CSV table of C-alpha atoms and ligand atoms in Angstrom, one decimal:
chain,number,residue,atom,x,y,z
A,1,UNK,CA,-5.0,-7.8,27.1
A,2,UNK,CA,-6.1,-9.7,24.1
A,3,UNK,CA,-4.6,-8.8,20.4
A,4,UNK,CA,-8.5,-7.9,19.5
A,5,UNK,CA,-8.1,-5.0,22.1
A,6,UNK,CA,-4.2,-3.9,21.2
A,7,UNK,CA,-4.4,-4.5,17.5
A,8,UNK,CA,-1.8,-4.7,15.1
A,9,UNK,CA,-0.3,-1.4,15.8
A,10,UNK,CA,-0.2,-1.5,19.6
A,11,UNK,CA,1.6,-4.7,19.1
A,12,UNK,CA,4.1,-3.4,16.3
A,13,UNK,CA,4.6,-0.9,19.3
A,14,UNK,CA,5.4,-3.3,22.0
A,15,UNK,CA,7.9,-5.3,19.4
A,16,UNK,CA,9.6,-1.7,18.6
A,17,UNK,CA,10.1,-1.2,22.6
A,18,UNK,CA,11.2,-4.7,22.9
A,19,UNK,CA,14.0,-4.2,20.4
A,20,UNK,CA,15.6,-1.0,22.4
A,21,UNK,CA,17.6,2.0,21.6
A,22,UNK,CA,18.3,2.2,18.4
A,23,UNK,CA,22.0,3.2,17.4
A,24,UNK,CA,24.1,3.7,14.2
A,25,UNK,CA,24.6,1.8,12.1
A,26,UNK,CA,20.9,1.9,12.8
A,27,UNK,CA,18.8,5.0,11.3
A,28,UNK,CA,15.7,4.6,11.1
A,29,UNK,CA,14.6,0.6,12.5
A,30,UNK,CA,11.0,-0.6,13.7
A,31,UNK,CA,7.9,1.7,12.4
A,32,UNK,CA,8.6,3.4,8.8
A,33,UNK,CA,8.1,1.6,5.7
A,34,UNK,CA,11.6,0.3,5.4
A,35,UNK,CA,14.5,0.0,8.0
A,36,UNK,CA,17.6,2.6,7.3
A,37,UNK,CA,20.8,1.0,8.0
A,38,UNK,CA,23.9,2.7,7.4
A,39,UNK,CA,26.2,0.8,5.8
A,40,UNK,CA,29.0,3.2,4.4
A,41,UNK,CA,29.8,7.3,4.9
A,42,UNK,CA,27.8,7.1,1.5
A,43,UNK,CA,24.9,5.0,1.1
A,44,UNK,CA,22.5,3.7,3.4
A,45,UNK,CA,20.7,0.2,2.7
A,46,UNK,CA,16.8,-0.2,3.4
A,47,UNK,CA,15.5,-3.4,4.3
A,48,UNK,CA,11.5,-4.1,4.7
A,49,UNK,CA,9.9,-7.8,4.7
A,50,UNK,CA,5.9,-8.2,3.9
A,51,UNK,CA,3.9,-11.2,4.8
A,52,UNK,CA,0.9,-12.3,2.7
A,53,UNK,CA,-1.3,-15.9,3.4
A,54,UNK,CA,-3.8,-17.2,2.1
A,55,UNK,CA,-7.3,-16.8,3.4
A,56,UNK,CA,-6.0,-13.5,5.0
A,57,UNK,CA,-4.8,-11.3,1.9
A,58,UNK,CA,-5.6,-13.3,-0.7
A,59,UNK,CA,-7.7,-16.2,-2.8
A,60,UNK,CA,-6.9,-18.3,-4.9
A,61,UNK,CA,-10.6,-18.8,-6.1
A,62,UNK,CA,-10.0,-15.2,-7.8
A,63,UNK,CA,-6.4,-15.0,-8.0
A,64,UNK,CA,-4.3,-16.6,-10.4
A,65,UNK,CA,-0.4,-17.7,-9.4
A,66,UNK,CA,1.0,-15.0,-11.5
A,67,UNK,CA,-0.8,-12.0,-10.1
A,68,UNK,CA,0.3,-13.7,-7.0
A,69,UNK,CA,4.1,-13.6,-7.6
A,70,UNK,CA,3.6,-10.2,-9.0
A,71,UNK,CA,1.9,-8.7,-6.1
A,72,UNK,CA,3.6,-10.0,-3.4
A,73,UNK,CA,6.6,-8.7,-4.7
A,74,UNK,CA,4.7,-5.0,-5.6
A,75,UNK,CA,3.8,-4.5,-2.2
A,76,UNK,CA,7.6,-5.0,-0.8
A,77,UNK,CA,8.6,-2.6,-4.0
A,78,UNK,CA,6.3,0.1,-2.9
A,79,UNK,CA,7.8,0.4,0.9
A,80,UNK,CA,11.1,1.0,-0.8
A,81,UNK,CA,9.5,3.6,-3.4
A,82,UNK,CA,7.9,5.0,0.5
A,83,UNK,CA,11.4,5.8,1.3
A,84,UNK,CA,12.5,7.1,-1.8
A,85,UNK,CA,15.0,4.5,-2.6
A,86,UNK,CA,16.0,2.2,-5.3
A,87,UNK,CA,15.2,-1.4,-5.5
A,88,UNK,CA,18.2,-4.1,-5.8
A,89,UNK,CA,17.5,-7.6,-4.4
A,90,UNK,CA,14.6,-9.6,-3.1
A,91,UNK,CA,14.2,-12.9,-1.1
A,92,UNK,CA,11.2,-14.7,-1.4
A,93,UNK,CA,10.2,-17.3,0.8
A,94,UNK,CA,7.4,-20.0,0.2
A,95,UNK,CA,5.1,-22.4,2.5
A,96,UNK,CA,3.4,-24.3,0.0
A,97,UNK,CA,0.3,-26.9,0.4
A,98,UNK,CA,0.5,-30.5,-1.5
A,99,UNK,CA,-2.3,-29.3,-3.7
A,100,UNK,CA,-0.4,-26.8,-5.4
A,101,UNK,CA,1.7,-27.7,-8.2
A,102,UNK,CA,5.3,-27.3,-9.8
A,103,UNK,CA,3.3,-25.3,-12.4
A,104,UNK,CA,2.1,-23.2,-9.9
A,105,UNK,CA,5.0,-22.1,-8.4
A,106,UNK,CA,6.8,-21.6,-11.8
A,107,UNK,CA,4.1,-19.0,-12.6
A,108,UNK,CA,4.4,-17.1,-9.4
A,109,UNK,CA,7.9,-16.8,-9.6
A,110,UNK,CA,7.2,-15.5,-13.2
A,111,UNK,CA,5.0,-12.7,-12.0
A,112,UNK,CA,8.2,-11.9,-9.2
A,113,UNK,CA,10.5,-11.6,-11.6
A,114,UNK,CA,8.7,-10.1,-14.4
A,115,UNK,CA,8.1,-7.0,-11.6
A,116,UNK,CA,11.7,-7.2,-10.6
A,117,UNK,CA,13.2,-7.0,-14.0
A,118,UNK,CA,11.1,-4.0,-14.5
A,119,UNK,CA,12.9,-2.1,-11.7
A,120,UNK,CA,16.4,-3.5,-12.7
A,121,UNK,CA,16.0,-5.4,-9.0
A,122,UNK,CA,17.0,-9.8,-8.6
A,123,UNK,CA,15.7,-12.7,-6.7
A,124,UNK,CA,18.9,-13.4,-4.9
A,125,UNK,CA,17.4,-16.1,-2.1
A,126,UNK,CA,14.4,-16.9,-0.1
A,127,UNK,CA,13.6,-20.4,1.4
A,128,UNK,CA,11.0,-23.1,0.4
A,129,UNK,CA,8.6,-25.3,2.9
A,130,UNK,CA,5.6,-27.8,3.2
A,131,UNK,CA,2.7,-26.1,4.9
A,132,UNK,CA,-0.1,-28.0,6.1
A,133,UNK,CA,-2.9,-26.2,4.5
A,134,UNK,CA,-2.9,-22.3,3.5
A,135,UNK,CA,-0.2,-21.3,1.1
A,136,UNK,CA,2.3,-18.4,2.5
A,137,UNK,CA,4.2,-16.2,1.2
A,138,UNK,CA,7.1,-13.6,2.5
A,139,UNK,CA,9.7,-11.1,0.5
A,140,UNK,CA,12.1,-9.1,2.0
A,141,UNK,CA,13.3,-6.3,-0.4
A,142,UNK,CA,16.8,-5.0,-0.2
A,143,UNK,CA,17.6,-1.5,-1.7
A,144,UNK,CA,19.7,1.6,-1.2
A,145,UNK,CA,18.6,5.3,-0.8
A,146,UNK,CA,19.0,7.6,-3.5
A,147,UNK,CA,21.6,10.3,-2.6
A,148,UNK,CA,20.1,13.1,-0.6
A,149,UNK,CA,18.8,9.9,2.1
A,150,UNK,CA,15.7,8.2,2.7
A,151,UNK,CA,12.3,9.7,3.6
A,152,UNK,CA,10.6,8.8,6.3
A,153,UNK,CA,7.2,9.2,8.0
A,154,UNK,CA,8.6,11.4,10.8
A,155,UNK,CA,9.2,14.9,9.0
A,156,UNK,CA,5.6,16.7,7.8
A,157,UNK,CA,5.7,20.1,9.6
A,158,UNK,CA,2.1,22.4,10.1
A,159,UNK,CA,1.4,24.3,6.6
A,160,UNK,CA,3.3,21.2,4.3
A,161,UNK,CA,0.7,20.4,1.9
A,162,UNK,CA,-0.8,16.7,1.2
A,163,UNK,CA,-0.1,15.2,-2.0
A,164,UNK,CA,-0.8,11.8,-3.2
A,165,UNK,CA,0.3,10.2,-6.5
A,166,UNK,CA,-2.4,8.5,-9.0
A,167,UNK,CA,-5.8,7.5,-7.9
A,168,UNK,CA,-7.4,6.2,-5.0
A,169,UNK,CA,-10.2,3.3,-4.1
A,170,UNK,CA,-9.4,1.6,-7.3
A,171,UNK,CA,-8.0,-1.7,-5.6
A,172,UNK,CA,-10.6,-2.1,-2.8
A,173,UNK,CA,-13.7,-1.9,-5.4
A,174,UNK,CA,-11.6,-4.2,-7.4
A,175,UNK,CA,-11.5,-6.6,-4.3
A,176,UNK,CA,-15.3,-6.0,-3.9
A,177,UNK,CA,-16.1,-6.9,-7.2
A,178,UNK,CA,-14.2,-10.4,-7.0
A,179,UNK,CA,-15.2,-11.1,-4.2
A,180,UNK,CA,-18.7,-11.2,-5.5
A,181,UNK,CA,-17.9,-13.0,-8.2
A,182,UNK,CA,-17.4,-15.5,-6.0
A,183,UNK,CA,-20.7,-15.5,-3.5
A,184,UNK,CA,-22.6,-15.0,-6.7
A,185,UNK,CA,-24.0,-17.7,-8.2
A,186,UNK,CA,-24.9,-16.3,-11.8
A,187,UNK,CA,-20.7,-14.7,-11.7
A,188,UNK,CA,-18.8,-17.8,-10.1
A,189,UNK,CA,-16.0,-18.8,-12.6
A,190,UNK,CA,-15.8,-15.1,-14.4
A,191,UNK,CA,-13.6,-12.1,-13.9
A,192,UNK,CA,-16.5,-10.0,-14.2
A,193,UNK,CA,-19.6,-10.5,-12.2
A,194,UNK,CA,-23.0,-10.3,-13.8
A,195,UNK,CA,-24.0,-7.3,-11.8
A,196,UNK,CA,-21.1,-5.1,-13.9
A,197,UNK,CA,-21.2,-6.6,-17.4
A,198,UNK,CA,-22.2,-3.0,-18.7
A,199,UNK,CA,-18.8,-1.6,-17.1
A,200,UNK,CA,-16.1,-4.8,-18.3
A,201,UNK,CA,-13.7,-2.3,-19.3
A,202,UNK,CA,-14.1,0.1,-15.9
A,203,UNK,CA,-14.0,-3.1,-13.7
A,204,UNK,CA,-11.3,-5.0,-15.4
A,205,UNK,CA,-8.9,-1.9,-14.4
A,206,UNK,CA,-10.5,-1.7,-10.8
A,207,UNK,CA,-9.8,-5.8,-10.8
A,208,UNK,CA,-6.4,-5.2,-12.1
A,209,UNK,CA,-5.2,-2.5,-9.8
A,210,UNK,CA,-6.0,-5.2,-7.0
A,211,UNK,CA,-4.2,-8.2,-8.2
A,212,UNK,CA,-1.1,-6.6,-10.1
A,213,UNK,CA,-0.7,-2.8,-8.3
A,214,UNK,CA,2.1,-1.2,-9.8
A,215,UNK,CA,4.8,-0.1,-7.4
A,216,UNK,CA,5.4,3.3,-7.6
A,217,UNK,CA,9.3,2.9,-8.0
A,218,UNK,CA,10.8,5.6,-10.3
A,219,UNK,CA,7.9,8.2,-9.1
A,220,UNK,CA,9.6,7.7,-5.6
A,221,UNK,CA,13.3,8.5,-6.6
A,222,UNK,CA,12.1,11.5,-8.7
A,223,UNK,CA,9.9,12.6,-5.5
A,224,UNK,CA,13.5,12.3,-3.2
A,225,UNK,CA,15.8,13.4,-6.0
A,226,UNK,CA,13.8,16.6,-5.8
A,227,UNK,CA,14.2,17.4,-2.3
A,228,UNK,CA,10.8,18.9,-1.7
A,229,UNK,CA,9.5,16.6,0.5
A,230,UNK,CA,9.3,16.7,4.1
A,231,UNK,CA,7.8,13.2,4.9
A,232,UNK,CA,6.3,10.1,2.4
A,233,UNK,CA,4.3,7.0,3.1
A,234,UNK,CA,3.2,4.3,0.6
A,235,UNK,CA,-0.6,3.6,1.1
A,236,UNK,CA,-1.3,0.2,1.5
A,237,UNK,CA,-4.1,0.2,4.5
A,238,UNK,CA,-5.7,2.8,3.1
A,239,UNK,CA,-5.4,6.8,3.0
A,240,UNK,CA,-6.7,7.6,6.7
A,241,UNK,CA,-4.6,5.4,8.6
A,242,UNK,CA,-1.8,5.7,6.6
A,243,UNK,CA,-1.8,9.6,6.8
A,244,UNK,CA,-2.3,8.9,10.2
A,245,UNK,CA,0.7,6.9,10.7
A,246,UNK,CA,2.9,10.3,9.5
A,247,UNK,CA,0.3,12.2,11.9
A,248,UNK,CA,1.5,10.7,14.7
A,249,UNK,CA,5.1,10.2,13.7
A,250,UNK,CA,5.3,13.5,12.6
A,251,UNK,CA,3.3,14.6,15.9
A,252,UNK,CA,1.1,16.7,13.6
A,253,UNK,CA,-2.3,16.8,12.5
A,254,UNK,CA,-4.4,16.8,8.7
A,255,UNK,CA,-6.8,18.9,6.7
A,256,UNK,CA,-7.9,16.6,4.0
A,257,UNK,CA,-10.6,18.2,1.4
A,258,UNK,CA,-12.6,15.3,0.6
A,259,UNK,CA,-13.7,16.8,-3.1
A,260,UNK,CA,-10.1,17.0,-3.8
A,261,UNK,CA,-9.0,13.0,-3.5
A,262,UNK,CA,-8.4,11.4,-7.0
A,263,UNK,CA,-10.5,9.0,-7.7
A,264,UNK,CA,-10.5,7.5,-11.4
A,265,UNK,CA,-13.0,7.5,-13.8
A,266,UNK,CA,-13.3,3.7,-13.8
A,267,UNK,CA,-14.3,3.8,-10.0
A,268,UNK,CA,-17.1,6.9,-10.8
A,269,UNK,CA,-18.4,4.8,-13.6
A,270,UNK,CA,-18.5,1.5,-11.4
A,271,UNK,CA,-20.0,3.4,-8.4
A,272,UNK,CA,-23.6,3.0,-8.8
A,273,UNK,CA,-23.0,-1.4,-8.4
A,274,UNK,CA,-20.7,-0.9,-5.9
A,275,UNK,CA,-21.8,-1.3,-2.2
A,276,UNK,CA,-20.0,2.1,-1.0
A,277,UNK,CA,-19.6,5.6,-2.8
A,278,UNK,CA,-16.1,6.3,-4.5
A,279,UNK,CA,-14.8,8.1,-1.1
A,280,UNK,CA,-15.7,5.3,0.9
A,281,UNK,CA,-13.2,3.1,-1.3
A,282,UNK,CA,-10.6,6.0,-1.1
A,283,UNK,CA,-10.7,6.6,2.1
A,284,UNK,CA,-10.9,3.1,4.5
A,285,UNK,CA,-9.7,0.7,1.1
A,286,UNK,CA,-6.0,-0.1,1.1
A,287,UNK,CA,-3.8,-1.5,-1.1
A,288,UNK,CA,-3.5,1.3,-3.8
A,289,UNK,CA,0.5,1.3,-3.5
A,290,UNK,CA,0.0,5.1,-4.2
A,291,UNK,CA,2.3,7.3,-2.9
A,292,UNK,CA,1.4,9.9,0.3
A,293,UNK,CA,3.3,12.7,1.2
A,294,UNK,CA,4.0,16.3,2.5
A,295,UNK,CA,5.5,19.4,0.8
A,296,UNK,CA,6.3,23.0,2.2
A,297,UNK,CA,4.5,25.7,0.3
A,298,UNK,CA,7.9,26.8,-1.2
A,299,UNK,CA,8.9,23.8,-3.1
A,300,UNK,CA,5.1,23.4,-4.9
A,301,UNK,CA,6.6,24.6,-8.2
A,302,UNK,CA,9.5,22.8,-8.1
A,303,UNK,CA,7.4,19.7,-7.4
A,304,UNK,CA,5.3,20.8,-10.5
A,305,UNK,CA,8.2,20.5,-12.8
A,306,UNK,CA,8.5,17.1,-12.7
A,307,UNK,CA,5.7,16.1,-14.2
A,308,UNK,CA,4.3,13.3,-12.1
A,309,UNK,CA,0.3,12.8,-11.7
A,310,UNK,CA,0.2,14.4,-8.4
A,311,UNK,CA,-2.9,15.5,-6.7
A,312,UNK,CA,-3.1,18.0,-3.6
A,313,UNK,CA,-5.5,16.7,-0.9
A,314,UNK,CA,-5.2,18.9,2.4
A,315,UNK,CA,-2.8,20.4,4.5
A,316,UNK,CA,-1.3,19.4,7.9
A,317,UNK,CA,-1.9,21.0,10.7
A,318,UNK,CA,-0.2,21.7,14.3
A,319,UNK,CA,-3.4,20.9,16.4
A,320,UNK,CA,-2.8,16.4,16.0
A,321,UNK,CA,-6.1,14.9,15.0
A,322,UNK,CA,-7.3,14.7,11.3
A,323,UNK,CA,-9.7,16.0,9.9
A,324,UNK,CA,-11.7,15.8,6.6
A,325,UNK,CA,-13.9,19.0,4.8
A,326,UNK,CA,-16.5,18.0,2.3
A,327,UNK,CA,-18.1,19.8,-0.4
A,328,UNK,CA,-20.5,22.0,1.8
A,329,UNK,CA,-17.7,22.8,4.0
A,330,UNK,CA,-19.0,20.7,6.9
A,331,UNK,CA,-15.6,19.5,8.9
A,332,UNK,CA,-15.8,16.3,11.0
A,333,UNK,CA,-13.0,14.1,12.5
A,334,UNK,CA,-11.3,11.6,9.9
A,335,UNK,CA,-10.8,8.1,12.0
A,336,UNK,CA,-8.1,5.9,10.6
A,337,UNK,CA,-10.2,3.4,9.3
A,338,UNK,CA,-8.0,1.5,6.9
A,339,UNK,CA,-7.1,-2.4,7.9
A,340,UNK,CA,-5.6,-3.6,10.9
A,341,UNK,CA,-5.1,-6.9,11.5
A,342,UNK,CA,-6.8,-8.5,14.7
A,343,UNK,CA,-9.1,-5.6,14.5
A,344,UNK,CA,-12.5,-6.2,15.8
A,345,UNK,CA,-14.3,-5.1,13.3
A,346,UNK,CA,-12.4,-5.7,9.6
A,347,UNK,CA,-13.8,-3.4,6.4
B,1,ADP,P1,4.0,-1.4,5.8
B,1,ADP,O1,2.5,-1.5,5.8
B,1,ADP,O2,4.6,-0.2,5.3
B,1,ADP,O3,4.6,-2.7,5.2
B,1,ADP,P2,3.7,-2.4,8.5
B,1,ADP,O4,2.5,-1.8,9.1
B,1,ADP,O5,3.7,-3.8,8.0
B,1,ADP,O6,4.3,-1.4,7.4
B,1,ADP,O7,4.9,-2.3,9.5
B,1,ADP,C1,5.2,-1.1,10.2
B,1,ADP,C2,6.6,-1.2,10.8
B,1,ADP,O8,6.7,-2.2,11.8
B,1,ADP,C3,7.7,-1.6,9.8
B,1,ADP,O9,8.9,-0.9,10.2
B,1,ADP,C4,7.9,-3.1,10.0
B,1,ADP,O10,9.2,-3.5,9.7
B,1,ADP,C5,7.7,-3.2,11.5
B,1,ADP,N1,7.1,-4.5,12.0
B,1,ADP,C6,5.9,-5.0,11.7
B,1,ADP,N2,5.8,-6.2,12.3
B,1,ADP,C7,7.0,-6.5,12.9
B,1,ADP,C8,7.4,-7.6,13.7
B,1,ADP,N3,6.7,-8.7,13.9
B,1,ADP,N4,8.7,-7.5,14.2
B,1,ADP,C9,9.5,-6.4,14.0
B,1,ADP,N5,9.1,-5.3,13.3
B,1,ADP,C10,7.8,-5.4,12.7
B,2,MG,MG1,4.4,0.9,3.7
């Protein structure tokens, strides 16, 4: 079979049968956003590692070494805010080409440890090489669950509603817009292409959101402290395939109400340049580092009380395939169609 045909999860799938059973020390291991390993009677350490190279997930004709540093390290952040846990130590590892310089990597490593110094985390390691010609990057993040254990993508139950933290869609129209910026020839060299120079404000945040997300850290501990959470996910691919990830690991299915997703007002005010509507960006975009998860009806108001920008998007349901309800009440199936590497056909 060809990786085209299995894709990335079917082959994340054949790694996780590979490894075998899993035992304690060993929690929770291949498939959630972070490993569980228990380390002590009282604390449990998560470990998750996230690749990004150039050419693949990201450009340096539009991104600066900064953003880089920062981002990278976001995106490790936010699987340990999917578990609930706290950040404490990162290893960043670096294959760089001959044309980049010292400079260059000084800044990226600003942008790390900016982000890290933000969540009291530290660069403790990581490991430095010559690569022929893309750069590539990797960080692990080290961190320990908060005290009532780490939440997984396992435990949504028919009749917990779907919540998501923030906005959605913001980071994928940002990546839209840059990447135009580039093939156009009237944008090349500026932030903010020609075709959105009445929107700068609205498309410097979309632009932002994609180069420096922000992790959602602290949100995550509140979310576990609280207890009224049955199962979280952080959404990097995008909502429909990461809801369907705690779907299928929760062997469950989804109502989402489309009207319902957040979506912010600098995407509605871009959406009439953009090449997609706003839902479109929501939906299939990734990269948003929001944070997805599911609550039994009984602990909504406690959930209230904390005062986090949450959003209520559907409901899951026992029947396991998602679904999606728009504004006239016409229901059809929601496909995961967020990004999947070796996919055939890439958003
Ligand atoms: P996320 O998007 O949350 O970072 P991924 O989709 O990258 O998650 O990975 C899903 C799960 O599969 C994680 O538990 C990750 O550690 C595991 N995984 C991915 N690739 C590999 C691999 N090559 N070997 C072992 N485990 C892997
Ligand atoms: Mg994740």
């Amino acid at each position: 079979m060809k990786l085209s045909e299995l894709g990335e999860f079917g082959l994340i799938e054949n790694i996780r049968k590979s490894a075998g059973r899993l035992t304690p020390p060993v929690m929770i291991g291949i498939g959630d956003d972070a490993a569980v390993l228990k380390v002590s009677p009282s604390s449990s350490l998560l470990a998750t590692t996230d690749m990004m190279i150039e050419g693949v997930h990201f450009d340096l004709r539009y991104t600066d070494f900064y953003s880089l540093g920062w981002k990278s390290t976001a995106v490790n952040l936010s699987d340990i805010a999917a578990m609930g846990g706290l950040p404490r130590f990162c290893l960043t590892s670096i294959g760089i080409p001959n044309s980049i310089s010292p400079k260059q990597v000084a800044e990226f490593y600003r942008g790390c440890n900016t982000l890290l110094q933000s969540c009291d985390a530290i660069l403790v390691g990581g490991d430095t090489c010559s690569s022929r010609k893309d750069l590539v990057i990797n960080v692990m993040m080290l961190g320990e669950s908060v005290k009532n254990g780490a939440i997984t993508r396992a435990g949504a139950k028919p009749g917990d509603r779907i919540f998501v933290t923030g906005t959605l869609g913001d980071s994928s129209a940002g990546l839209e817009v840059l990447k135009r910026g580039v093939r156009d020839r009237r944008s090349r060299g500026k932030t903010i292409p020609f075709l959105f120079r009445n929107s700068r404000s609205a498309v410097s945040r979309l632009v932002e959101r994609h180069l420096r997300p922000e992790p959602r850290v602290e949100w995550g501990m509140t979310i576990a402290l609280s207890r009224c959470v049955h199962a979280m996910i952080d959404i990097s691919d995008g909502l429909s395939s990461d809801l369907a990830h705690i779907c299928e690991q929760s062997r469950v299915g989804a109502l989402i109400n489309a009207e319902k997703i957040p979506l912010s007002s600098s995407l509605c005010r871009t959406a009439d340049n953009l090449d997609h509507p706003p839902i479109h960006y929501a939906l299939s975009g990734g990269e948003d580092y929001e944070l997805l998860f599911t609550v039994p009806t009984s602990r909504i108001q406690k959930l209230q009380t904390l005062g986090l920008p949450l959003t209520e998007i559907g409901e899951i349901t026992r029947t396991q395939t998602m679904m999606i309800v728009d504004s006239r009440g016409n229901k059809t199936l929601l496909k995961p169609t967020g990004y999947n590497h070796f996919a055939r056909s890439r958003k």
